[in-house]
Amino acid sequence: MKQNLKIIIFFLITSSFIASAYQKELNDSIQNIVNSSSSDSVKAKLLIGMARNMELSQRVDAMQIYKLALSYTKDTQRRGELQDTIGLYNWHLGNFDEALNYFKQALAVFEKTNDSIWLGKIHNNIAVVTWGLGNSIEALKNYQAALIFRKANNDKAGVARVMNNMGIIYQDWGLYNEAFKWHREALKTAFEIQDDNVIAYSYANIGTCYERENELDSALINYQIGYRHLLRWDEINKPNSFISVNIGEVYQKMNKPDSALIYFREALNFGKRVNSQNRIAIANYNIGKTYLSVNNLDSAKFFINQSYTMCIEKNYNITERDNLYVLSEIAERENNIAQAFDYFKKASALKDSLFNRDKIARFTDLQIEHFTEQQKQENLILRKNNEIQRITIRQQRFLAGGLIAGSMLVIIVLINMSIRRKALKKLNAKLEQSEKELLKVNADKDKFFTIIAHDLKSPFNGLIGITDLLATDFDYLPRENIKSMILALKESTTNIYQLLEGLLEWSQIQTGKIKYHFEKFLLKNSVEKIVDLFSTNASNKNISLEINIDESLEVYADARTTSAIIRNLLSNAIKFTTSGGKITIAAREKKDIVEIWVSDTGIGMKQEIIDKLFNIGEKISERGTAKETGTGLGLILCKEFAEKNNGKIRVESTPGKGSKFTFTLPKLNSPILKKTSPIAERLL
């Protein structure tokens, strides 16, 4: 034991001596360069050369040398380049706030010199850092600016990277179709220039899209393809940490913790090798979370605490939030309820902050987009009215000329005028009708936004009230009251989230951002998968579910939105059916269409409620048989999706006896089919 202790002491003394000797040698080298010339430009050049030759593990020292070189640099262009380099070093080391400061200084330099190549690089770098700090709206603006500059300079590698980065933001917002479009375009560009690094990055992002949609096998395939391309590109450093983390996360979701730990530790080693605090923090978080999944609380706590401490120090908001949730779960398993609640409360506050920064900004953008579209329509009506006035003036002048030419010509002109005036009246009538319809649509949408604002305000008021009560009286409240308040918080935040998700999905339909992939598929297969999802909810309410659909019945539609219709209708049926009731999902062929319906033996509806169901300007706030709440957007989305699939939706209901919602879809060769461009197949 004493011998081992001596060895350890000797090792520590030796390591300290070596480190001290290295630092002295480094300082002497820097001093020699500073003293070697009276020219500041020569000093800067020698210092830059010294920093460039340093190893990855010496990044901290290299960055300090670059800063010293900057102090000797007077040339504006060179100062901007050095500021960008120092920003990159801070970013790699995980110092995001410091990195952003230097990138903004560089941006000011290149805006003055109007250097489009560097402006493309700097805007991309600013976007990467602001996204890392949790501000995705600002990041997207800078990516868009970077894309414009890089396209103008035909920088294909840069363009592919920016498109991938933009796709990541859409991933975070849950807009996977939009995200996939950017990643697929980036992959195409990367193959054109045969850049293995960008190819790997593109495959990794495509894998993330699949993972977010819980298609784990497809996600793993894409991650592994990207991993192989990355090895081909970087033989020395071997696997880069971001794909190692991706692969580890998939194995974790597949309930293969041993495989997950292999890749997470690989990511941790890479982060330490390149001295990246952000990558180290992410890797430690994933390792801790994996240990928690196998109930190894000591190891989980060790790695999570390391990650959490680093996140607080470096302001990594997103990873800090994730660590807090895991710490809350660890404390709960250790029966430390007070500490678990404290961690959970901190995580929720941080989540709300990030939520407000992105989601509410997107909601505001939606309102602005709605207002802009309304203004465009009003301007269109005004231009058409002006055109009518110009036509009338021309006709009056023509009449005056006809009178001078003679009575015969007058008769001809009058006849011609009569015909034209009739046409003009018809045109004017159509315009008036269009204007009335447009004003009604705009009024309905204005009313819709008023309803949404009210529905958002109410749960937020509840949240504020409950959290205020918990904050002021927590130490005096009984445990049962605290639990009921937390359950109320959960219900309120869930309602807010569902409302915003429904609103965002509705906005995508209105702006044409949802892509439809029309294909022939067996209806019963899709219905069975949906019924499996709701079987637990139905069982909890003692409700039986029955499928009455022929095995060979086919429809021609977009499978994803068709499933969304059935999910919404089935969810509503369960909500409004009492214990012991029955829900039937059935379908039948009728000439060129297929009718699908969801019928229940629930509480039914009065006619005045039925009249409001699919109207966007009406608010419906009926509670379910178990006091379930809803957003009211589900049936509006069903109507939109049914019409996009060339079908219709209707409802029949009797109070006390139940309801029957029926929608139609076309068969493959139906004459009612519209010409719809199918979405391209995803790349692997």
XYZ file of C-alpha atoms in Angstrom:
684
model
C 0.000 0.000 0.000
C 2.842 2.383 0.960
C 4.667 1.477 -2.241
C 1.575 2.359 -4.308
C 1.202 5.649 -2.457
C 4.831 6.524 -3.232
C 4.254 5.800 -6.922
C 1.178 8.045 -6.995
C 3.008 10.892 -5.217
C 5.963 10.532 -7.591
C 3.591 10.603 -10.600
C 1.850 13.758 -9.357
C 5.150 15.540 -8.686
C 6.497 14.494 -12.107
C 3.294 15.600 -13.908
C 3.363 18.946 -12.115
C 7.028 19.421 -13.019
C 6.388 18.572 -16.696
C 3.412 20.944 -16.865
C 5.419 23.704 -15.240
C 8.342 23.135 -17.597
C 6.015 23.182 -20.625
C 4.411 26.457 -19.502
C 7.807 28.060 -18.937
C 9.019 26.937 -22.361
C 5.819 28.265 -23.981
C 6.125 31.640 -22.228
C 9.796 31.885 -23.242
C 8.897 31.138 -26.878
C 6.222 33.826 -26.889
C 8.579 36.334 -25.276
C 11.303 35.562 -27.847
C 8.831 36.269 -30.668
C 7.719 39.554 -29.063
C 11.358 40.630 -28.590
C 12.548 39.432 -32.002
C 11.273 42.393 -34.013
C 10.205 45.989 -33.619
C 7.495 45.503 -36.276
C 4.043 44.715 -34.887
C 2.978 43.042 -38.160
C 5.971 40.669 -38.006
C 5.197 39.803 -34.366
C 1.567 39.071 -35.281
C 2.605 36.872 -38.227
C 5.041 34.828 -36.088
C 2.490 34.404 -33.287
C -0.192 33.225 -35.738
C 2.222 30.667 -37.204
C 3.039 29.414 -33.710
C -0.655 29.024 -32.768
C -1.488 27.172 -35.997
C 1.170 24.540 -35.299
C -0.169 23.648 -31.848
C -2.049 20.390 -31.144
C -5.800 20.112 -30.572
C -5.201 19.458 -26.859
C -3.405 22.838 -26.650
C -6.390 24.882 -27.840
C -6.560 27.041 -24.706
C -2.926 28.124 -25.121
C -3.362 28.566 -28.884
C -6.364 30.842 -28.344
C -4.371 33.070 -25.956
C -1.620 33.375 -28.561
C -4.191 34.366 -31.215
C -5.495 37.043 -28.826
C -1.963 38.369 -28.391
C -1.529 38.402 -32.184
C -4.756 40.387 -32.476
C -3.353 43.079 -30.183
C -0.442 43.572 -32.621
C -2.613 43.509 -35.777
C -3.604 46.833 -37.339
C -4.879 45.618 -40.749
C -8.721 45.649 -40.715
C -9.160 42.496 -42.830
C -6.660 40.513 -40.781
C -8.294 41.670 -37.523
C -11.666 40.363 -38.722
C -10.122 37.003 -39.651
C -8.420 36.697 -36.235
C -11.628 37.621 -34.416
C -13.412 34.832 -36.305
C -10.618 32.371 -35.415
C -10.759 33.278 -31.708
C -14.545 32.926 -31.853
C -14.190 29.436 -33.355
C -11.717 28.392 -30.645
C -14.115 29.625 -27.942
C -16.949 27.726 -29.628
C -14.929 24.490 -29.763
C -14.022 24.950 -26.098
C -17.704 25.506 -25.243
C -17.380 29.221 -24.343
C -20.503 30.246 -26.293
C -20.973 33.778 -24.896
C -17.324 34.654 -25.553
C -17.528 33.107 -29.046
C -20.602 35.194 -29.911
C -18.835 38.376 -28.806
C -15.870 37.760 -31.150
C -18.093 36.683 -34.073
C -20.093 39.911 -33.792
C -16.871 41.938 -33.816
C -15.793 40.099 -36.980
C -19.223 40.686 -38.555
C -18.874 44.462 -38.053
C -15.482 44.343 -39.806
C -16.686 42.402 -42.876
C -19.869 44.454 -43.201
C -17.658 47.526 -43.587
C -15.421 45.821 -46.166
C -18.474 44.199 -47.852
C -16.618 40.854 -48.078
C -19.369 38.423 -49.150
C -17.242 35.284 -48.644
C -16.501 36.125 -45.028
C -20.036 37.393 -44.389
C -21.323 33.933 -45.355
C -18.948 32.298 -42.870
C -19.603 34.737 -40.010
C -23.407 34.618 -40.279
C -23.225 30.802 -40.145
C -20.937 30.896 -37.095
C -23.190 33.368 -35.266
C -26.187 31.127 -36.023
C -24.420 28.032 -34.628
C -23.604 29.800 -31.347
C -27.018 31.478 -30.886
C -28.696 28.104 -31.474
C -26.413 26.564 -28.856
C -27.529 29.289 -26.446
C -31.196 28.380 -27.090
C -32.205 31.272 -29.409
C -33.343 29.363 -32.512
C -35.273 32.293 -34.052
C -32.117 34.445 -34.184
C -30.128 31.427 -35.401
C -32.519 30.847 -38.332
C -32.249 34.500 -39.414
C -28.455 34.254 -39.524
C -28.541 30.906 -41.387
C -30.797 32.482 -44.026
C -28.340 35.365 -44.440
C -25.407 32.914 -44.655
C -27.212 30.876 -47.326
C -27.697 33.939 -49.542
C -23.985 34.854 -49.399
C -22.729 31.283 -49.911
C -25.014 30.655 -52.879
C -23.837 33.912 -54.457
C -20.213 32.745 -54.074
C -20.981 29.207 -55.370
C -19.615 27.789 -52.102
C -21.325 24.392 -52.370
C -19.743 22.893 -49.249
C -20.780 25.956 -47.260
C -24.279 25.879 -48.758
C -24.710 22.208 -47.769
C -23.617 22.902 -44.183
C -25.997 25.860 -43.830
C -28.916 23.838 -45.239
C -28.177 21.065 -42.731
C -28.065 23.596 -39.885
C -31.399 25.110 -40.941
C -32.897 21.627 -41.006
C -31.815 21.078 -37.394
C -33.842 24.107 -36.282
C -36.947 22.768 -38.052
C -36.299 19.430 -36.290
C -36.411 21.211 -32.919
C -39.714 22.787 -33.907
C -41.166 19.381 -34.841
C -41.520 20.300 -38.551
C -39.895 17.101 -39.795
C -41.064 17.351 -43.429
C -39.475 20.796 -43.685
C -36.328 19.583 -41.897
C -36.019 16.565 -44.168
C -36.272 18.772 -47.257
C -33.220 20.799 -46.151
C -31.152 17.731 -45.156
C -31.955 15.905 -48.401
C -30.943 18.933 -50.495
C -27.729 19.237 -48.453
C -26.920 15.545 -49.052
C -27.445 15.958 -52.797
C -25.037 18.913 -52.865
C -22.474 17.059 -50.717
C -22.442 14.115 -53.152
C -21.923 16.532 -56.060
C -18.662 17.753 -54.515
C -17.774 14.367 -52.893
C -17.243 15.934 -49.450
C -17.289 13.015 -46.964
C -17.499 15.330 -43.950
C -20.668 17.060 -45.208
C -22.084 13.724 -46.450
C -21.640 12.314 -42.939
C -23.261 15.398 -41.403
C -26.243 15.113 -43.781
C -26.806 11.406 -43.070
C -26.599 12.106 -39.326
C -29.307 14.768 -39.589
C -31.545 12.548 -41.725
C -31.113 9.874 -39.056
C -32.222 12.375 -36.410
C -35.434 13.069 -38.371
C -36.191 9.344 -38.404
C -35.315 9.068 -34.698
C -37.633 11.945 -33.770
C -40.443 10.135 -35.616
C -39.519 6.945 -33.676
C -38.372 5.072 -36.804
C -35.337 3.721 -34.944
C -34.135 1.130 -37.486
C -34.027 3.733 -40.277
C -32.345 6.199 -37.915
C -29.606 3.695 -37.018
C -28.961 2.848 -40.687
C -28.437 6.524 -41.585
C -26.260 7.181 -38.530
C -24.031 4.210 -39.397
C -23.683 5.324 -43.027
C -22.693 8.788 -41.801
C -20.285 7.224 -39.307
C -18.490 5.337 -42.120
C -18.165 8.491 -44.252
C -16.780 10.353 -41.249
C -14.117 7.682 -40.697
C -13.139 7.991 -44.367
C -12.830 11.774 -43.976
C -10.979 11.826 -40.636
C -8.649 8.860 -40.230
C -6.637 10.517 -37.428
C -9.339 11.691 -35.016
C -11.561 8.714 -35.817
C -15.242 9.034 -34.920
C -16.431 12.557 -34.295
C -18.533 12.835 -31.135
C -21.818 14.055 -32.602
C -22.532 10.843 -34.561
C -21.333 8.716 -31.634
C -23.938 10.444 -29.472
C -26.631 9.875 -32.128
C -25.907 6.152 -32.361
C -25.792 5.839 -28.574
C -29.199 7.534 -28.229
C -30.788 5.098 -30.686
C -29.366 2.084 -28.833
C -30.682 3.591 -25.599
C -34.185 3.875 -27.084
C -33.860 0.284 -28.323
C -33.223 -0.706 -24.681
C -29.616 -1.721 -25.380
C -27.765 0.207 -22.635
C -24.433 -1.632 -23.045
C -24.187 -0.687 -26.728
C -25.312 2.861 -25.906
C -22.572 3.280 -23.279
C -19.871 2.226 -25.771
C -20.770 5.094 -28.124
C -21.405 7.660 -25.368
C -17.960 6.944 -23.864
C -16.456 7.241 -27.344
C -18.109 10.670 -27.628
C -16.761 11.645 -24.173
C -13.215 10.631 -25.116
C -13.395 12.645 -28.327
C -14.741 15.690 -26.438
C -11.832 15.459 -23.977
C -9.322 14.950 -26.803
C -10.369 18.169 -28.547
C -11.084 19.906 -25.206
C -14.717 20.765 -26.152
C -16.648 21.546 -22.957
C -20.012 21.397 -24.751
C -19.388 17.912 -26.161
C -18.073 16.726 -22.791
C -21.233 18.033 -21.104
C -23.530 16.296 -23.615
C -21.610 13.004 -23.383
C -21.656 13.040 -19.556
C -25.409 13.695 -19.620
C -26.038 10.738 -21.937
C -23.837 8.392 -19.890
C -25.613 9.426 -16.684
C -29.041 8.987 -18.257
C -28.073 5.498 -19.477
C -26.900 4.455 -16.003
C -30.219 5.705 -14.624
C -32.082 3.470 -17.098
C -30.407 0.417 -15.497
C -30.969 1.860 -11.975
C -27.260 2.429 -11.255
C -27.962 5.590 -9.256
C -24.412 6.299 -8.002
C -22.886 6.286 -11.504
C -25.870 8.187 -12.900
C -25.513 10.897 -10.252
C -21.738 11.185 -10.821
C -21.964 11.825 -14.576
C -25.112 13.983 -14.443
C -23.590 16.249 -11.772
C -20.447 16.685 -13.871
C -22.557 17.660 -16.872
C -24.857 19.931 -14.843
C -21.952 21.859 -13.280
C -20.417 22.437 -16.709
C -23.770 23.574 -18.186
C -24.265 26.199 -15.473
C -20.722 27.477 -15.914
C -20.960 27.670 -19.730
C -24.654 28.638 -20.038
C -25.724 25.520 -22.007
C -29.437 26.050 -21.372
C -30.877 23.048 -23.223
C -28.527 20.450 -21.714
C -28.896 22.108 -18.288
C -32.676 21.600 -18.503
C -32.244 17.925 -19.471
C -29.845 17.343 -16.547
C -32.306 18.866 -14.083
C -35.044 16.447 -15.149
C -32.689 13.481 -14.643
C -31.528 14.811 -11.250
C -35.190 15.107 -10.243
C -35.802 11.468 -11.170
C -32.673 10.314 -9.289
C -33.769 12.187 -6.156
C -37.253 10.683 -6.418
C -35.836 7.142 -6.646
C -33.745 7.920 -3.537
C -37.002 8.982 -1.782
C -35.745 12.573 -1.457
C -39.074 14.086 -2.544
C -38.291 17.686 -1.557
C -35.087 17.751 -3.589
C -36.803 15.994 -6.520
C -39.499 18.666 -6.547
C -36.868 21.431 -6.371
C -35.005 20.015 -9.408
C -38.292 19.536 -11.280
C -39.340 23.119 -10.556
C -36.005 24.497 -11.865
C -36.231 22.343 -15.001
C -39.811 23.473 -15.679
C -38.850 27.138 -15.286
C -35.964 26.713 -17.736
C -38.209 24.778 -20.149
C -40.816 27.573 -20.019
C -38.106 30.131 -20.769
C -36.929 28.208 -23.832
C -40.548 27.493 -24.831
C -41.484 31.187 -24.711
C -38.426 32.140 -26.712
C -39.299 29.898 -29.668
C -42.924 28.772 -29.608
C -44.485 32.133 -28.708
C -42.271 33.824 -31.311
C -43.598 31.373 -33.899
C -47.162 32.098 -32.791
C -46.511 35.847 -33.236
C -45.037 35.195 -36.694
C -48.214 33.299 -37.583
C -50.359 36.316 -36.610
C -48.126 38.634 -38.671
C -48.350 36.266 -41.636
C -52.161 36.217 -41.304
C -52.310 40.040 -41.195
C -49.970 40.371 -44.208
C -52.082 37.947 -46.239
C -55.218 39.909 -45.331
C -53.589 43.148 -46.525
C -52.600 41.497 -49.818
C -56.188 40.387 -50.435
C -57.559 43.852 -49.659
C -55.045 45.425 -52.062
C -56.083 42.900 -54.722
C -59.752 43.936 -54.394
C -58.752 47.620 -54.600
C -56.743 47.025 -57.794
C -59.671 45.193 -59.383
C -62.055 48.045 -58.512
C -59.628 50.533 -60.080
C -59.498 48.378 -63.188
C -63.326 48.507 -63.414
C -63.216 52.303 -63.191
C -60.633 52.504 -65.990
C -62.784 50.246 -68.195
C -65.829 52.483 -67.571
C -63.894 55.666 -68.452
C -62.618 54.149 -71.704
C -66.149 53.127 -72.659
C -67.494 56.642 -71.996
C -64.835 58.181 -74.265
C -65.631 55.654 -76.940
C -69.331 56.648 -76.701
C -68.502 60.318 -77.241
C -66.516 59.498 -80.380
C -69.376 57.361 -81.680
C -71.897 60.212 -81.350
C -69.699 62.445 -83.508
C -69.293 59.754 -86.181
C -73.035 59.469 -86.771
C -76.246 57.957 -85.572
C -75.595 54.546 -87.120
C -72.308 54.268 -85.364
C -74.059 55.414 -82.179
C -76.517 52.542 -82.426
C -73.684 50.065 -82.935
C -71.780 51.525 -80.025
C -74.846 51.449 -77.778
C -75.434 47.804 -78.585
C -71.778 47.066 -77.886
C -71.964 49.077 -74.668
C -75.030 47.169 -73.558
C -73.231 43.878 -73.999
C -70.152 45.180 -72.229
C -72.133 46.673 -69.374
C -73.878 43.354 -68.779
C -70.491 41.631 -68.682
C -69.204 44.381 -66.430
C -72.160 43.964 -64.061
C -71.515 40.218 -63.897
C -67.842 40.862 -63.184
C -68.720 43.436 -60.544
C -71.224 41.039 -58.938
C -68.563 38.316 -58.808
C -66.089 40.752 -57.270
C -68.644 41.819 -54.656
C -69.378 38.182 -53.837
C -65.626 37.407 -53.622
C -65.137 40.432 -51.407
C -67.959 39.316 -49.068
C -66.499 35.808 -48.860
C -63.011 37.172 -48.273
C -64.205 39.512 -45.525
C -66.083 36.619 -43.895
C -63.003 34.382 -43.998
C -60.862 37.143 -42.529
C -63.481 37.842 -39.847
C -63.600 34.132 -38.982
C -59.810 34.004 -38.730
C -59.750 37.163 -36.564
C -62.342 35.568 -34.292
C -60.300 32.357 -34.310
C -57.191 34.203 -33.102
C -59.267 35.901 -30.406
C -60.443 32.475 -29.216
C -56.887 31.107 -29.267
C -55.633 34.128 -27.300
C -58.374 33.563 -24.707
C -57.661 29.824 -24.512
C -53.966 30.579 -23.985
C -54.625 33.247 -21.381
C -56.826 31.116 -19.130
C -54.375 28.216 -18.502
C -51.475 30.668 -18.166
C -53.434 32.510 -15.441
C -53.958 29.145 -13.743
C -50.260 28.343 -14.011
C -49.278 31.694 -12.517
C -51.762 31.304 -9.658
C -50.673 27.772 -8.727
C -46.939 28.484 -9.018
C -47.352 31.672 -6.950
C -49.151 29.687 -4.241
C -46.454 26.981 -4.288
C -43.682 29.604 -4.154
C -45.144 31.501 -1.183
C -46.761 28.725 0.879
C -44.794 25.592 -0.061
C -43.450 25.013 3.465
C -46.956 25.177 4.957
C -48.928 23.197 2.397
C -49.928 19.561 3.133
C -48.326 16.937 0.886
C -51.717 16.044 -0.655
C -52.320 19.676 -1.657
C -48.874 19.944 -3.247
C -49.483 16.787 -5.285
C -52.895 18.001 -6.475
C -51.324 21.339 -7.483
C -48.587 19.574 -9.451
C -51.247 17.483 -11.227
C -53.136 20.696 -12.022
C -49.918 22.212 -13.396
C -49.380 19.130 -15.556
C -52.933 19.289 -16.931
C -52.667 23.019 -17.661
C -49.277 22.795 -19.417
C -50.481 19.778 -21.423
C -53.523 21.758 -22.609
C -51.317 24.709 -23.616
C -48.958 22.417 -25.499
C -51.804 20.627 -27.316
C -53.359 23.976 -28.254
C -50.121 25.333 -29.726
C -49.334 22.058 -31.525
C -52.802 22.065 -33.090
C -52.439 25.725 -34.044
C -49.042 25.163 -35.653
C -50.339 22.154 -37.599
C -53.315 24.253 -38.784
C -50.924 27.033 -39.863
C -48.875 24.555 -41.907
C -52.025 23.505 -43.749
C -52.972 27.134 -44.432
C -49.507 28.041 -45.739
C -49.143 24.861 -47.831
C -46.115 23.557 -45.897
C -47.505 20.055 -45.355
C -46.468 17.695 -48.146
C -48.922 14.987 -49.221
C -47.816 11.590 -50.473
C -50.796 10.032 -52.233
C -50.628 6.266 -52.576
C -52.772 3.133 -52.526
C -52.851 1.362 -49.141
C -54.929 -1.121 -47.133
C -57.196 0.788 -44.785
C -57.597 -1.891 -42.096
C -53.845 -2.096 -41.422
C -53.706 1.623 -40.610
C -56.822 1.483 -38.432
C -55.509 -1.468 -36.393
C -52.303 0.428 -35.547
C -54.336 3.421 -34.346
C -56.670 1.263 -32.262
C -53.619 -0.308 -30.572
C -52.498 3.191 -29.512
C -55.844 3.963 -27.863
C -56.585 0.532 -26.386
C -55.244 1.493 -22.934
C -57.318 4.706 -22.779
C -60.436 2.809 -23.817
C -59.755 0.004 -21.337
C -59.335 2.528 -18.506
C -62.879 3.769 -19.227
C -64.244 0.218 -19.774
C -65.052 0.991 -23.430
C -64.937 -1.737 -26.105
C -63.398 -0.996 -29.527
C -64.569 -2.837 -32.659
C -63.171 -2.756 -36.218
C -65.513 -3.654 -39.061
C -63.410 -3.218 -42.215
C -62.731 -5.722 -44.989
C -59.114 -6.936 -45.143
C -58.802 -6.129 -48.883
C -60.384 -2.641 -48.817
C -57.991 -0.122 -50.403
C -58.045 3.684 -50.578
C -55.945 6.204 -52.482
C -54.858 8.999 -50.138
C -52.088 10.379 -47.963
C -51.654 7.741 -45.242
C -50.269 10.121 -42.605
C -53.104 12.666 -42.698
C -55.690 9.887 -43.053
C -54.364 8.386 -39.821
C -54.538 11.829 -38.202
C -58.276 12.052 -39.039
C -59.000 8.618 -37.554
C -56.881 9.366 -34.457
C -58.782 12.600 -33.767
C -62.191 10.999 -34.282
C -61.332 7.974 -32.101
C -59.901 10.219 -29.366
C -63.114 12.280 -29.348
C -65.277 9.135 -29.268
C -63.422 7.824 -26.193
C -63.665 11.230 -24.540
C -67.467 11.454 -24.899
C -68.371 7.777 -24.270
C -69.333 6.615 -20.790
C -68.071 3.510 -19.017
C -69.400 0.282 -20.558
C -69.930 1.935 -23.946
C -68.867 0.771 -27.403
C -67.003 2.425 -30.295
C -67.054 1.027 -33.840
C -64.708 1.918 -36.710
C -66.134 0.717 -40.008
C -65.891 1.323 -43.755
C -67.658 0.416 -46.997
C -67.275 0.988 -50.740
C -69.709 3.238 -52.601
C -69.021 3.534 -56.352
C -65.930 5.794 -56.637
C -65.407 6.423 -52.936
C -64.883 4.666 -49.621
C -66.870 5.795 -46.589
C -65.153 5.483 -43.193
C -66.980 6.194 -39.950
C -66.358 6.210 -36.210
C -69.564 5.675 -34.219
C -70.025 5.591 -30.448
C -72.735 4.985 -27.854
C -71.743 8.133 -25.962
C -73.554 11.231 -24.740
C -74.265 12.637 -28.223
C -74.728 16.313 -29.172
C -77.483 18.850 -29.686
C -77.935 20.396 -33.131
C -76.571 23.774 -32.045
C -73.287 22.075 -31.110
C -73.162 20.117 -34.399
C -73.560 23.380 -36.355
C -70.405 24.765 -34.716
C -68.121 21.712 -34.972
C -66.199 22.493 -38.169
C -66.458 26.284 -37.967
C -63.123 27.956 -37.242
C -64.843 31.047 -35.830
C -66.760 29.148 -33.140
C -65.522 28.044 -29.706
C -66.583 24.634 -28.360
C -65.596 23.785 -24.792
C -67.502 20.584 -23.977
C -65.829 18.344 -21.345
C -65.608 14.585 -21.720
C -67.355 11.992 -19.559
C -64.248 11.842 -17.333
C -63.890 15.654 -17.316
C -61.353 15.523 -20.165
C -60.583 18.854 -21.835
C -59.779 19.606 -25.455
C -58.511 22.421 -27.691
C -61.335 22.378 -30.258
C -58.830 22.301 -33.125
C -58.970 18.543 -33.758
C -62.166 18.504 -35.838
C -61.076 21.600 -37.806
C -57.882 19.724 -38.746
C -59.995 16.661 -39.673
C -62.051 18.778 -42.080
C -58.907 20.316 -43.650
C -57.213 16.916 -44.032
C -60.342 15.268 -45.465
C -60.666 17.974 -48.131
C -56.943 17.780 -48.982
C -57.470 14.041 -49.558
C -60.316 14.798 -52.011
C -62.996 13.817 -49.493
C -65.624 15.275 -47.162
C -66.612 14.854 -43.525
C -70.013 14.933 -41.818
C -71.587 14.082 -38.453
C -74.826 12.568 -37.184
C -75.659 12.660 -33.477
C -78.526 12.187 -31.030
C -78.277 13.406 -27.411
C -78.024 10.454 -25.042
C -77.570 7.887 -27.825
C -74.202 8.659 -29.390
C -72.506 10.159 -32.446
C -71.314 9.005 -35.871
C -68.550 10.876 -37.740
C -68.201 9.866 -41.411
C -65.547 10.947 -43.923
C -64.862 9.826 -47.487
C -61.739 8.944 -49.459
C -61.436 8.187 -53.189
C -60.553 4.818 -54.679
C -57.517 4.496 -56.948
C -59.105 5.252 -60.346
C -61.875 7.504 -59.081
C -62.784 10.392 -61.459
C -62.956 12.791 -58.480
C -59.194 12.529 -57.928
C -57.321 15.758 -58.322
C -53.826 15.856 -59.810
C -51.530 15.797 -56.817
C -47.747 15.612 -56.923
C -46.524 12.777 -54.677
C -43.769 13.615 -52.246
C -40.371 12.216 -53.234
C -39.167 9.084 -51.454
C -36.780 9.669 -48.558
C -33.104 8.968 -49.133
C -31.193 6.453 -47.034
